[in-house]
Short mmCIF file of C-alpha atoms and ligand atoms in Angstrom, two decimals:
data_model
loop_
_atom_site.label_atom_id
_atom_site.label_comp_id
_atom_site.label_asym_id
_atom_site.label_seq_id
_atom_site.Cartn_x
_atom_site.Cartn_y
_atom_site.Cartn_z
CA UNK Q 1 -27.20 135.85 94.72
CA UNK Q 2 -30.86 135.70 95.76
CA UNK Q 3 -32.45 134.61 99.05
CA UNK Q 4 -30.12 132.60 100.92
CA UNK Q 5 -29.84 129.69 98.57
CA UNK Q 6 -26.25 129.73 97.16
CA UNK Q 7 -26.00 128.86 93.29
CA UNK Q 8 -23.24 126.08 93.81
CA UNK Q 9 -23.59 123.55 91.42
CA UNK Q 10 -22.15 120.04 92.03
CA UNK Q 11 -19.10 119.37 89.66
CA UNK Q 12 -20.78 115.70 88.48
CA UNK Q 13 -23.46 117.48 87.11
CA UNK Q 14 -24.08 116.42 84.20
CA UNK Q 15 -27.50 117.70 83.06
CA UNK Q 16 -29.35 120.92 83.52
CA UNK Q 17 -32.94 122.51 83.50
CA UNK Q 18 -33.06 126.05 83.16
CA UNK Q 19 -36.34 127.75 83.84
CA UNK Q 20 -39.03 125.27 85.16
CA UNK Q 21 -42.68 126.40 85.04
CA UNK Q 22 -44.54 123.31 84.12
CA UNK Q 23 -42.73 121.76 80.98
CA UNK Q 24 -39.25 122.12 82.85
CA UNK Q 25 -41.21 120.38 86.23
CA UNK Q 26 -42.41 117.50 84.08
CA UNK Q 27 -39.16 117.08 82.13
CA UNK Q 28 -37.57 116.77 85.91
CA UNK Q 29 -39.83 114.42 87.17
CA UNK Q 30 -39.06 112.14 83.86
CA UNK Q 31 -35.51 112.58 84.13
CA UNK Q 32 -35.55 111.47 87.91
CA UNK Q 33 -37.82 108.60 87.16
CA UNK Q 34 -34.91 107.42 85.08
CA UNK Q 35 -32.10 108.17 87.77
CA UNK Q 36 -30.03 110.76 86.04
CA UNK Q 37 -28.22 113.43 87.76
CA UNK Q 38 -29.48 117.16 87.25
CA UNK Q 39 -29.70 120.22 88.56
CA UNK Q 40 -32.36 123.06 87.78
CA UNK Q 41 -31.86 126.52 87.60
CA UNK Q 42 -35.18 129.36 88.40
CA UNK Q 43 -35.12 132.65 89.02
CA UNK Q 44 -38.64 132.04 91.05
CA UNK Q 45 -37.23 131.41 94.87
CA UNK Q 46 -40.85 130.04 96.14
CA UNK Q 47 -40.80 127.25 93.20
CA UNK Q 48 -37.13 126.56 93.69
CA UNK Q 49 -38.27 126.13 97.32
CA UNK Q 50 -40.88 123.77 96.39
CA UNK Q 51 -38.58 121.51 93.84
CA UNK Q 52 -36.21 121.19 96.96
CA UNK Q 53 -38.73 119.75 98.92
CA UNK Q 54 -39.45 117.20 96.45
CA UNK Q 55 -35.62 116.64 96.58
CA UNK Q 56 -34.69 117.97 93.70
CA UNK Q 57 -31.20 119.78 93.07
CA UNK Q 58 -32.35 123.05 92.32
CA UNK Q 59 -31.27 126.36 92.83
CA UNK Q 60 -32.29 130.16 92.71
CA UNK Q 61 -30.69 132.21 89.58
CA UNK Q 62 -31.50 134.44 86.99
CA UNK Q 63 -30.84 132.71 83.55
CA UNK Q 64 -29.86 135.47 81.53
CA UNK Q 65 -27.27 136.45 84.23
CA UNK Q 66 -23.60 135.85 82.79
CA UNK Q 67 -22.24 134.92 86.49
CA UNK Q 68 -25.40 132.52 86.43
CA UNK Q 69 -24.50 130.59 83.50
CA UNK Q 70 -20.67 130.78 84.26
CA UNK Q 71 -21.21 128.86 87.41
CA UNK Q 72 -23.49 126.46 85.70
CA UNK Q 73 -20.74 125.71 82.93
CA UNK Q 74 -18.58 122.73 85.13
CA UNK Q 75 -16.45 120.61 83.20
CA UNK Q 76 -18.84 117.80 83.05
CA UNK Q 77 -21.95 119.49 82.27
CA UNK Q 78 -23.35 117.97 78.80
CA UNK Q 79 -26.76 118.88 78.03
CA UNK Q 80 -28.61 122.01 79.13
CA UNK Q 81 -32.31 122.27 78.78
CA UNK Q 82 -33.53 125.84 78.36
CA UNK Q 83 -37.54 125.67 79.30
CA UNK Q 84 -38.69 129.03 80.34
CA UNK Q 85 -41.90 130.45 79.09
CA UNK Q 86 -39.75 133.27 78.51
CA UNK Q 87 -38.33 133.11 74.78
CA UNK Q 88 -36.23 136.35 75.69
CA UNK Q 89 -34.80 134.81 78.59
CA UNK Q 90 -33.88 131.72 76.98
CA UNK Q 91 -32.49 133.32 74.10
CA UNK Q 92 -30.13 135.07 76.13
CA UNK Q 93 -29.12 132.13 78.51
CA UNK Q 94 -28.51 130.08 74.90
CA UNK Q 95 -26.24 132.39 73.28
CA UNK Q 96 -23.79 132.93 76.69
CA UNK Q 97 -23.82 129.28 76.94
CA UNK Q 98 -23.11 128.43 73.48
CA UNK Q 99 -20.68 131.28 73.37
CA UNK Q 100 -18.61 130.03 76.69
CA UNK Q 101 -19.17 126.28 76.18
CA UNK Q 102 -20.15 125.71 71.93
CA UNK Q 103 -20.01 121.68 72.97
CA UNK Q 104 -22.67 121.41 74.94
CA UNK Q 105 -25.82 120.56 73.65
CA UNK Q 106 -28.68 122.74 74.44
CA UNK Q 107 -32.49 122.49 73.86
CA UNK Q 108 -34.71 125.25 73.93
CA UNK Q 109 -37.93 126.10 74.03
CA UNK Q 110 -39.40 128.45 72.00
CA UNK Q 111 -43.25 129.87 71.07
CA UNK Q 112 -43.79 129.81 67.97
CA UNK Q 113 -41.59 129.04 64.41
CA UNK Q 114 -40.51 132.48 64.09
CA UNK Q 115 -38.71 132.02 67.53
CA UNK Q 116 -37.23 128.23 66.25
CA UNK Q 117 -35.49 129.93 63.38
CA UNK Q 118 -33.48 132.70 65.60
CA UNK Q 119 -32.98 130.20 68.41
CA UNK Q 120 -31.36 127.48 65.66
CA UNK Q 121 -29.29 130.66 64.22
CA UNK Q 122 -27.76 130.96 67.44
CA UNK Q 123 -26.50 127.40 67.40
CA UNK Q 124 -29.74 125.59 69.44
CA UNK Q 125 -28.97 121.89 68.68
CA UNK Q 126 -33.00 121.24 69.44
CA UNK Q 127 -35.88 123.62 69.39
CA UNK Q 128 -38.89 122.64 70.77
CA UNK Q 129 -42.02 124.92 70.92
CA UNK Q 130 -45.74 124.17 72.34
CA UNK Q 131 -48.07 124.14 69.43
CA UNK Q 132 -46.09 121.70 67.19
CA UNK Q 133 -46.01 119.17 70.14
CA UNK Q 134 -49.67 119.71 70.60
CA UNK Q 135 -50.08 119.10 66.89
CA UNK Q 136 -47.91 115.81 67.13
CA UNK Q 137 -49.89 114.51 69.84
CA UNK Q 138 -53.22 115.15 67.85
CA UNK Q 139 -52.24 113.77 64.83
CA UNK Q 140 -51.01 110.41 66.94
CA UNK Q 141 -54.59 110.31 68.39
CA UNK Q 142 -56.61 111.04 65.17
CA UNK Q 143 -54.17 108.03 63.60
CA UNK Q 144 -54.98 106.19 66.44
CA UNK Q 145 -58.61 107.26 66.37
CA UNK Q 146 -58.74 106.19 62.68
CA UNK Q 147 -57.07 103.01 63.15
CA UNK Q 148 -59.54 102.05 66.05
CA UNK Q 149 -62.40 102.69 63.86
CA UNK Q 150 -61.65 101.12 61.05
CA UNK Q 151 -60.45 97.79 62.90
CA UNK Q 152 -64.00 97.83 64.44
CA UNK Q 153 -65.70 98.41 60.95
CA UNK Q 154 -64.03 95.43 59.98
CA UNK Q 155 -65.09 93.35 62.54
CA UNK Q 156 -68.93 94.16 61.97
CA UNK Q 157 -68.76 93.39 58.38
CA UNK Q 158 -67.26 89.93 59.41
CA UNK Q 159 -69.84 89.15 62.30
CA UNK Q 160 -72.47 89.89 59.56
CA UNK Q 161 -71.21 87.12 57.19
CA UNK Q 162 -71.37 83.21 57.62
CA UNK Q 163 -68.82 82.28 54.94
CA UNK Q 164 -66.18 84.69 53.73
CA UNK Q 165 -63.58 84.03 50.85
CA UNK Q 166 -60.12 85.31 51.02
CA UNK Q 167 -58.80 85.96 48.16
CA UNK Q 168 -54.91 86.54 47.61
CA UNK Q 169 -52.67 88.07 44.58
CA UNK Q 170 -51.57 85.40 42.12
CA UNK Q 171 -48.91 82.93 42.74
CA UNK Q 172 -49.18 84.30 46.27
CA UNK Q 173 -46.05 85.58 48.14
CA UNK Q 174 -45.90 85.40 52.21
CA UNK Q 175 -47.09 88.80 52.53
CA UNK Q 176 -50.61 87.91 50.86
CA UNK Q 177 -50.70 84.91 52.70
CA UNK Q 178 -49.84 85.83 56.18
CA UNK Q 179 -52.24 88.51 55.69
CA UNK Q 180 -55.08 86.54 54.88
CA UNK Q 181 -54.30 83.73 57.77
CA UNK Q 182 -54.59 86.89 59.95
CA UNK Q 183 -57.92 87.97 58.71
CA UNK Q 184 -59.46 84.49 58.75
CA UNK Q 185 -58.06 84.99 62.59
CA UNK Q 186 -60.53 87.91 62.98
CA UNK Q 187 -63.42 86.22 60.89
CA UNK Q 188 -63.29 82.88 63.41
CA UNK Q 189 -62.96 85.90 66.40
CA UNK Q 190 -66.84 86.19 65.74
CA UNK Q 191 -67.67 82.61 64.28
CA UNK Q 192 -67.45 83.59 60.64
CA UNK Q 193 -66.13 80.65 58.75
CA UNK Q 194 -63.23 81.96 55.99
CA UNK Q 195 -60.90 80.09 53.04
CA UNK Q 196 -58.23 81.28 51.87
CA UNK Q 197 -58.18 81.27 48.36
CA UNK Q 198 -55.62 81.51 45.54
CA UNK Q 199 -54.86 81.39 42.14
CA UNK Q 200 -51.46 80.41 39.97
CA UNK Q 201 -49.24 78.46 41.89
CA UNK Q 202 -47.16 78.51 45.04
CA UNK Q 203 -44.05 77.78 43.65
CA UNK Q 204 -41.05 79.46 44.74
CA UNK Q 205 -38.93 77.20 47.11
CA UNK Q 206 -38.93 80.04 49.98
CA UNK Q 207 -42.88 80.43 49.60
CA UNK Q 208 -43.56 76.69 49.69
CA UNK Q 209 -41.37 76.14 52.38
CA UNK Q 210 -43.17 78.85 54.46
CA UNK Q 211 -46.62 77.16 53.77
CA UNK Q 212 -45.70 73.80 54.76
CA UNK Q 213 -43.76 74.50 57.66
CA UNK Q 214 -46.34 76.90 58.81
CA UNK Q 215 -48.97 74.41 57.98
CA UNK Q 216 -51.42 76.84 56.18
CA UNK Q 217 -54.36 75.56 53.94
CA UNK Q 218 -55.08 77.39 51.17
CA UNK Q 219 -57.44 76.46 47.84
CA UNK Q 220 -56.99 76.71 44.61
CA UNK Q 221 -59.58 79.10 43.57
CA UNK Q 222 -60.46 76.40 40.70
CA UNK Q 223 -61.77 73.93 42.67
CA UNK Q 224 -64.12 76.13 44.72
CA UNK Q 225 -67.63 77.90 43.59
CA UNK Q 226 -67.35 81.19 44.55
CA UNK Q 227 -70.95 81.68 45.02
CA UNK Q 228 -70.45 79.29 48.25
CA UNK Q 229 -69.16 82.63 50.15
CA UNK Q 230 -71.13 85.32 50.95
CA UNK Q 231 -68.23 87.60 50.41
CA UNK Q 232 -65.13 88.14 49.15
CA UNK Q 233 -61.88 89.65 50.72
CA UNK Q 234 -58.99 90.94 48.58
CA UNK Q 235 -55.85 90.69 50.46
CA UNK Q 236 -52.36 92.32 48.92
CA UNK Q 237 -54.23 93.01 45.78
CA UNK Q 238 -56.80 95.39 44.85
CA UNK Q 239 -57.58 95.89 41.36
CA UNK Q 240 -59.50 93.29 39.39
CA UNK Q 241 -57.53 91.50 36.85
CA UNK Q 242 -54.24 93.03 37.90
CA UNK Q 243 -52.43 89.70 39.55
CA UNK Q 244 -55.55 88.31 40.63
CA UNK Q 245 -58.31 86.20 38.59
CA UNK Q 246 -61.33 88.62 38.91
CA UNK Q 247 -62.94 90.02 36.37
CA UNK Q 248 -64.85 92.42 38.59
CA UNK Q 249 -65.57 93.17 41.97
CA UNK Q 250 -69.21 91.98 42.32
CA UNK Q 251 -69.05 89.88 45.05
CA UNK Q 252 -66.07 91.59 46.63
CA UNK Q 253 -67.15 93.68 50.06
CA UNK Q 254 -63.08 94.15 51.54
CA UNK Q 255 -59.71 95.29 50.07
CA UNK Q 256 -56.79 95.41 52.28
CA UNK Q 257 -53.72 96.54 50.66
CA UNK Q 258 -50.60 98.45 50.46
CA UNK Q 259 -50.39 99.50 46.92
CA UNK Q 260 -51.29 102.22 45.49
CA UNK Q 261 -54.76 104.25 45.41
CA UNK Q 262 -57.82 101.99 44.23
CA UNK Q 263 -59.49 102.19 41.39
CA UNK Q 264 -62.63 100.92 42.93
CA UNK Q 265 -64.04 101.15 46.50
CA UNK Q 266 -66.10 98.32 48.17
CA UNK Q 267 -68.08 98.18 51.32
CA UNK Q 268 -64.51 98.65 53.46
CA UNK Q 269 -61.39 99.66 51.37
CA UNK Q 270 -58.52 99.95 53.59
CA UNK Q 271 -55.11 100.85 51.63
CA UNK Q 272 -52.46 102.25 53.66
CA UNK Q 273 -49.30 103.57 52.15
CA UNK Q 274 -46.90 101.36 54.27
CA UNK Q 275 -44.63 98.38 53.62
CA UNK Q 276 -46.91 95.54 53.98
CA UNK Q 277 -50.03 94.34 54.01
CA UNK Q 278 -49.41 92.56 57.06
CA UNK Q 279 -48.35 95.40 59.01
CA UNK Q 280 -51.81 96.46 58.31
CA UNK Q 281 -53.15 93.13 59.57
CA UNK Q 282 -51.19 93.42 62.51
CA UNK Q 283 -52.78 96.73 63.50
CA UNK Q 284 -56.33 95.25 62.91
CA UNK Q 285 -55.38 92.26 65.64
CA UNK Q 286 -53.73 94.64 68.19
CA UNK Q 287 -56.85 96.92 68.04
CA UNK Q 288 -59.11 94.03 68.56
CA UNK Q 289 -57.12 92.88 71.27
CA UNK Q 290 -56.97 88.99 69.19
CA UNK Q 291 -54.61 86.82 70.17
CA UNK Q 292 -51.62 86.13 67.94
CA UNK Q 293 -50.53 82.63 68.09
CA UNK Q 294 -46.59 82.20 67.49
CA UNK Q 295 -47.79 80.11 63.74
CA UNK Q 296 -49.31 83.65 62.88
CA UNK Q 297 -46.58 85.88 64.74
CA UNK Q 298 -44.22 84.22 62.50
CA UNK Q 299 -46.03 84.42 59.27
CA UNK Q 300 -46.87 87.88 59.51
CA UNK Q 301 -43.22 89.00 60.83
CA UNK Q 302 -41.77 86.94 57.68
CA UNK Q 303 -44.30 88.53 55.42
CA UNK Q 304 -43.33 92.26 56.69
CA UNK Q 305 -39.93 90.91 56.21
CA UNK Q 306 -39.98 90.01 52.41
CA UNK Q 307 -42.03 93.24 51.39
CA UNK Q 308 -39.58 95.06 53.12
CA UNK Q 309 -36.80 93.39 52.05
CA UNK Q 310 -35.54 92.98 55.57
CA UNK Q 311 -36.78 96.25 56.45
CA UNK Q 312 -34.35 98.08 53.91
CA UNK Q 313 -36.91 99.13 51.10
CA UNK Q 314 -40.59 100.66 51.42
CA UNK Q 315 -40.36 100.83 55.51
CA UNK Q 316 -42.46 103.02 57.49
CA UNK Q 317 -42.42 103.33 61.28
CA UNK Q 318 -45.82 101.45 61.64
CA UNK Q 319 -43.77 98.46 59.82
CA UNK Q 320 -40.85 98.67 62.24
CA UNK Q 321 -43.27 98.57 65.00
CA UNK Q 322 -45.31 95.84 64.08
CA UNK Q 323 -41.94 93.81 63.23
CA UNK Q 324 -41.46 94.57 67.04
CA UNK Q 325 -44.47 93.66 68.62
CA UNK Q 326 -44.22 90.05 66.55
CA UNK Q 327 -40.74 89.28 66.74
CA UNK Q 328 -41.36 88.60 70.40
CA UNK Q 329 -44.19 86.43 69.48
CA UNK Q 330 -42.81 84.31 66.47
CA UNK Q 331 -40.86 81.24 66.09
CA UNK Q 332 -36.83 81.48 65.50
CA UNK Q 333 -36.49 78.34 64.50
CA UNK Q 334 -38.93 78.12 61.69
CA UNK Q 335 -38.08 81.53 60.12
CA UNK Q 336 -34.43 80.32 59.93
CA UNK Q 337 -35.73 77.09 57.97
CA UNK Q 338 -37.81 78.96 55.67
CA UNK Q 339 -34.80 81.15 55.02
CA UNK Q 340 -32.89 78.28 53.73
CA UNK Q 341 -34.38 76.14 51.41
CA UNK Q 342 -32.55 74.14 48.46
CA UNK Q 343 -32.84 75.17 44.98
CA UNK Q 344 -34.95 72.80 43.07
CA UNK Q 345 -32.54 71.20 39.80
CA UNK Q 346 -35.43 73.22 37.42
CA UNK Q 347 -35.01 76.62 39.02
CA UNK Q 348 -31.25 76.25 38.75
CA UNK Q 349 -32.40 74.98 34.82
CA UNK Q 350 -34.54 78.15 34.08
CA UNK Q 351 -31.61 80.49 35.55
CA UNK Q 352 -29.25 78.88 33.28
CA UNK Q 353 -31.10 78.98 30.13
CA UNK Q 354 -32.07 82.87 31.21
CA UNK Q 355 -28.38 83.37 31.52
CA UNK Q 356 -27.66 81.32 28.13
CA UNK Q 357 -30.40 82.84 25.86
CA UNK Q 358 -29.84 86.57 26.94
CA UNK Q 359 -30.28 89.32 25.03
CA UNK Q 360 -28.69 93.00 26.27
CA UNK Q 361 -29.85 96.21 24.69
CA UNK Q 362 -28.21 98.96 26.31
CA UNK Q 363 -28.52 98.14 30.07
CA UNK Q 364 -32.11 96.28 29.33
CA UNK Q 365 -31.93 92.31 29.24
CA UNK Q 366 -34.56 90.13 27.67
CA UNK Q 367 -34.75 85.98 27.87
CA UNK Q 368 -36.32 83.62 26.72
CA UNK Q 369 -36.37 80.36 28.89
CA UNK Q 370 -38.50 78.02 26.67
CA UNK Q 371 -40.87 75.79 28.11
CA UNK Q 372 -41.36 75.45 32.30
CA UNK Q 373 -43.77 74.18 34.33
CA UNK Q 374 -42.36 76.30 37.27
CA UNK Q 375 -43.59 79.73 37.37
CA UNK Q 376 -41.55 80.96 40.49
CA UNK Q 377 -38.51 79.68 38.70
CA UNK Q 378 -38.95 82.48 36.44
CA UNK Q 379 -38.96 85.43 39.43
CA UNK Q 380 -35.88 84.06 41.12
CA UNK Q 381 -34.33 83.87 37.38
CA UNK Q 382 -35.34 87.72 36.97
CA UNK Q 383 -34.08 88.15 40.85
CA UNK Q 384 -30.74 86.48 39.32
CA UNK Q 385 -30.01 88.58 36.36
CA UNK Q 386 -30.78 91.67 37.31
CA UNK Q 387 -27.98 91.29 39.42
CA UNK Q 388 -25.66 90.89 36.22
CA UNK Q 389 -23.04 93.60 35.70
CA UNK Q 390 -24.35 96.68 33.74
CA UNK Q 391 -28.07 95.30 33.64
CA UNK Q 392 -30.77 97.60 35.50
CA UNK Q 393 -33.81 96.10 34.16
CA UNK Q 394 -34.92 92.51 32.59
CA UNK Q 395 -38.11 90.42 31.62
CA UNK Q 396 -37.45 86.43 31.84
CA UNK Q 397 -40.67 84.89 30.13
CA UNK Q 398 -41.43 80.98 29.40
CA UNK Q 399 -44.36 79.01 28.61
CA UNK Q 400 -46.10 76.28 29.79
CA UNK Q 401 -49.24 74.65 27.95
CA UNK Q 402 -51.83 77.17 28.26
CA UNK Q 403 -49.80 80.66 28.99
CA UNK Q 404 -46.82 82.69 28.19
CA UNK Q 405 -45.04 84.02 31.56
CA UNK Q 406 -43.46 86.95 31.82
CA UNK Q 407 -41.55 88.06 35.42
CA UNK Q 408 -39.86 91.55 35.05
CA UNK Q 409 -37.45 93.83 37.26
CA UNK Q 410 -35.96 97.00 37.09
CA UNK Q 411 -33.25 98.29 39.61
CA UNK Q 412 -33.23 102.04 37.62
CA UNK Q 413 -35.70 104.41 39.34
CA UNK Q 414 -36.61 105.85 35.83
CA UNK Q 415 -37.96 102.76 34.47
CA UNK Q 416 -41.36 101.90 36.44
CA UNK Q 417 -41.63 98.16 35.46
CA UNK Q 418 -45.06 98.04 36.43
CA UNK Q 419 -46.33 100.40 34.48
CA UNK Q 420 -44.21 99.23 31.49
CA UNK Q 421 -45.40 95.83 31.46
CA UNK Q 422 -49.12 96.65 31.64
CA UNK Q 423 -48.45 99.42 28.66
CA UNK Q 424 -46.41 96.09 26.76
CA UNK Q 425 -48.72 93.37 27.79
CA UNK Q 426 -51.77 94.90 29.04
CA UNK Q 427 -54.05 94.29 25.87
CA UNK Q 428 -53.16 90.93 25.04
CA UNK Q 429 -52.81 89.47 29.08
CA UNK Q 430 -53.19 90.59 32.55
CA UNK Q 431 -50.35 92.40 33.25
CA UNK Q 432 -49.04 94.95 36.36
CA UNK Q 433 -47.11 94.78 39.73
CA UNK Q 434 -44.86 97.73 41.21
CA UNK Q 435 -42.10 99.94 39.98
CA UNK Q 436 -39.49 97.42 40.89
CA UNK Q 437 -41.30 94.22 39.81
CA UNK Q 438 -44.04 93.16 37.88
CA UNK Q 439 -45.48 90.02 36.20
CA UNK Q 440 -47.64 88.98 33.22
CA UNK Q 441 -49.30 86.54 31.83
CA UNK Q 442 -50.56 86.03 28.41
CA UNK Q 443 -52.90 83.35 26.81
CA UNK Q 444 -51.53 81.09 24.27
CA UNK Q 445 -54.90 81.58 22.35
CA UNK Q 446 -53.59 84.62 21.28
CA UNK Q 447 -51.18 82.78 19.03
CA UNK Q 448 -53.96 79.63 17.85
CA UNK Q 449 -52.93 78.58 14.84
CA UNK Q 450 -49.53 77.93 15.46
CA UNK Q 451 -49.08 74.19 15.38
CA UNK Q 452 -45.13 73.13 16.40
CA UNK Q 453 -43.14 74.07 19.19
CA UNK Q 454 -40.60 75.29 17.84
CA UNK Q 455 -42.27 78.02 15.49
CA UNK Q 456 -44.25 78.73 18.30
CA UNK Q 457 -41.12 79.60 20.60
CA UNK Q 458 -39.70 81.74 17.99
CA UNK Q 459 -42.91 83.56 17.47
CA UNK Q 460 -43.63 84.57 21.05
CA UNK Q 461 -39.77 85.61 21.64
CA UNK Q 462 -40.26 88.00 19.01
CA UNK Q 463 -43.44 89.48 20.20
CA UNK Q 464 -42.59 89.45 23.53
CA UNK Q 465 -38.86 90.86 22.63
CA UNK Q 466 -40.20 93.67 20.56
CA UNK Q 467 -43.34 94.58 22.47
CA UNK Q 468 -40.80 94.96 25.69
CA UNK Q 469 -38.08 96.64 23.92
CA UNK Q 470 -40.32 99.50 22.16
CA UNK Q 471 -42.33 100.03 25.60
CA UNK Q 472 -39.16 100.75 27.45
CA UNK Q 473 -38.08 102.86 24.86
CA UNK Q 474 -35.24 100.97 22.47
CA UNK Q 475 -34.78 99.24 19.43
CA UNK Q 476 -33.63 95.82 19.75
CA UNK Q 477 -30.07 94.79 18.67
CA UNK Q 478 -30.20 92.10 15.67
MN1 MN K 501 -47.28 93.11 49.84
#
């Protein structure tokens, strides 16, 4: 041993840092702050002395020497961090440790991707190298800067207008409504008045419970004149006519969505690849330092949960970070109440009709539920029949006085149901959606001249079924 400080490792030590320098020193400081017990070995006696002065358990030793490693490998040792800037020394130390005690977890500092590969071959459990870490940190800061800049830009735009109309997608779901509520809150912070506009119906039980329990005021687009707004914002929808009643983007100055790529951009377009629009809005509120009250937090959290199917699908780290923040601010009692609504008789009837009238070809199910009022019950029926054994894609449809409504689902990854729906029905109505869930509405005007309801129903059933099957690529079984 060198320089009088004997290398005698405490038997209870479970962590060790080999080679300090600036990196090892920072790690040691972090570990100490977390109350971990660890030992440090470095060949530089002066450095060891400084470390000991700061109450670290440091020892002088050359980590390339077998006897030093032997002394280090006490039975309790679990994790070794080899952090010297000398990659050759690190490599030597790693191979001795892995030879003597393969189950010790070893983190090694490399110089570049090449030495990383070599260290991994020698059994390193984790390899770090400075350039990769700097790149990650830079991307993190870049992301943060982008997010800050877009929030600020949105803020400036809202400040420049007096009255904003926030349009959610047709038959709005919790994600779109919660996002609209958040955008209205941001508008309010600059004294801009905003109304949440919707088209279609809010008929799904949970969605109605969501709006009622959180006391969210929405206005049907038919009840307002779009000209009374200085600007329209689209949330959770971005393309005119696809799941919204717009025919163009003329009045639209803001699009915030998490689906796909925008076909057209407007003054402010923010489309991110995350699990929900509520996640994006939560980021804005965060960046702009705007208070999130209990109601808004509950709404946003529920929106994220529904769109990510309880954090199981399409979920990104941003969604989880937003959810974690909202969790502390939300109202659990209300969340429970939203989630356990009772099923209405009509929904039950429609599910019954969907099962009774089903046609199955291969694994594709089509069913007409006849005349109905509750459009959202269709979506519930589609969800329900998709669970039937052997069924991988479904289209459930029904009629009201003006339109044919179709709700479709797919759990077959080869069947992009959104694309199928727009190809099958886009030419005679509005259609679109995601790869696993989609909808279409076709005006009954297409069938003018048909007077009695029975004939109309038969005709509609024939046309919809044929178009759907032919687009999905099967001949209908008669
Ligand atoms: Mn959404």
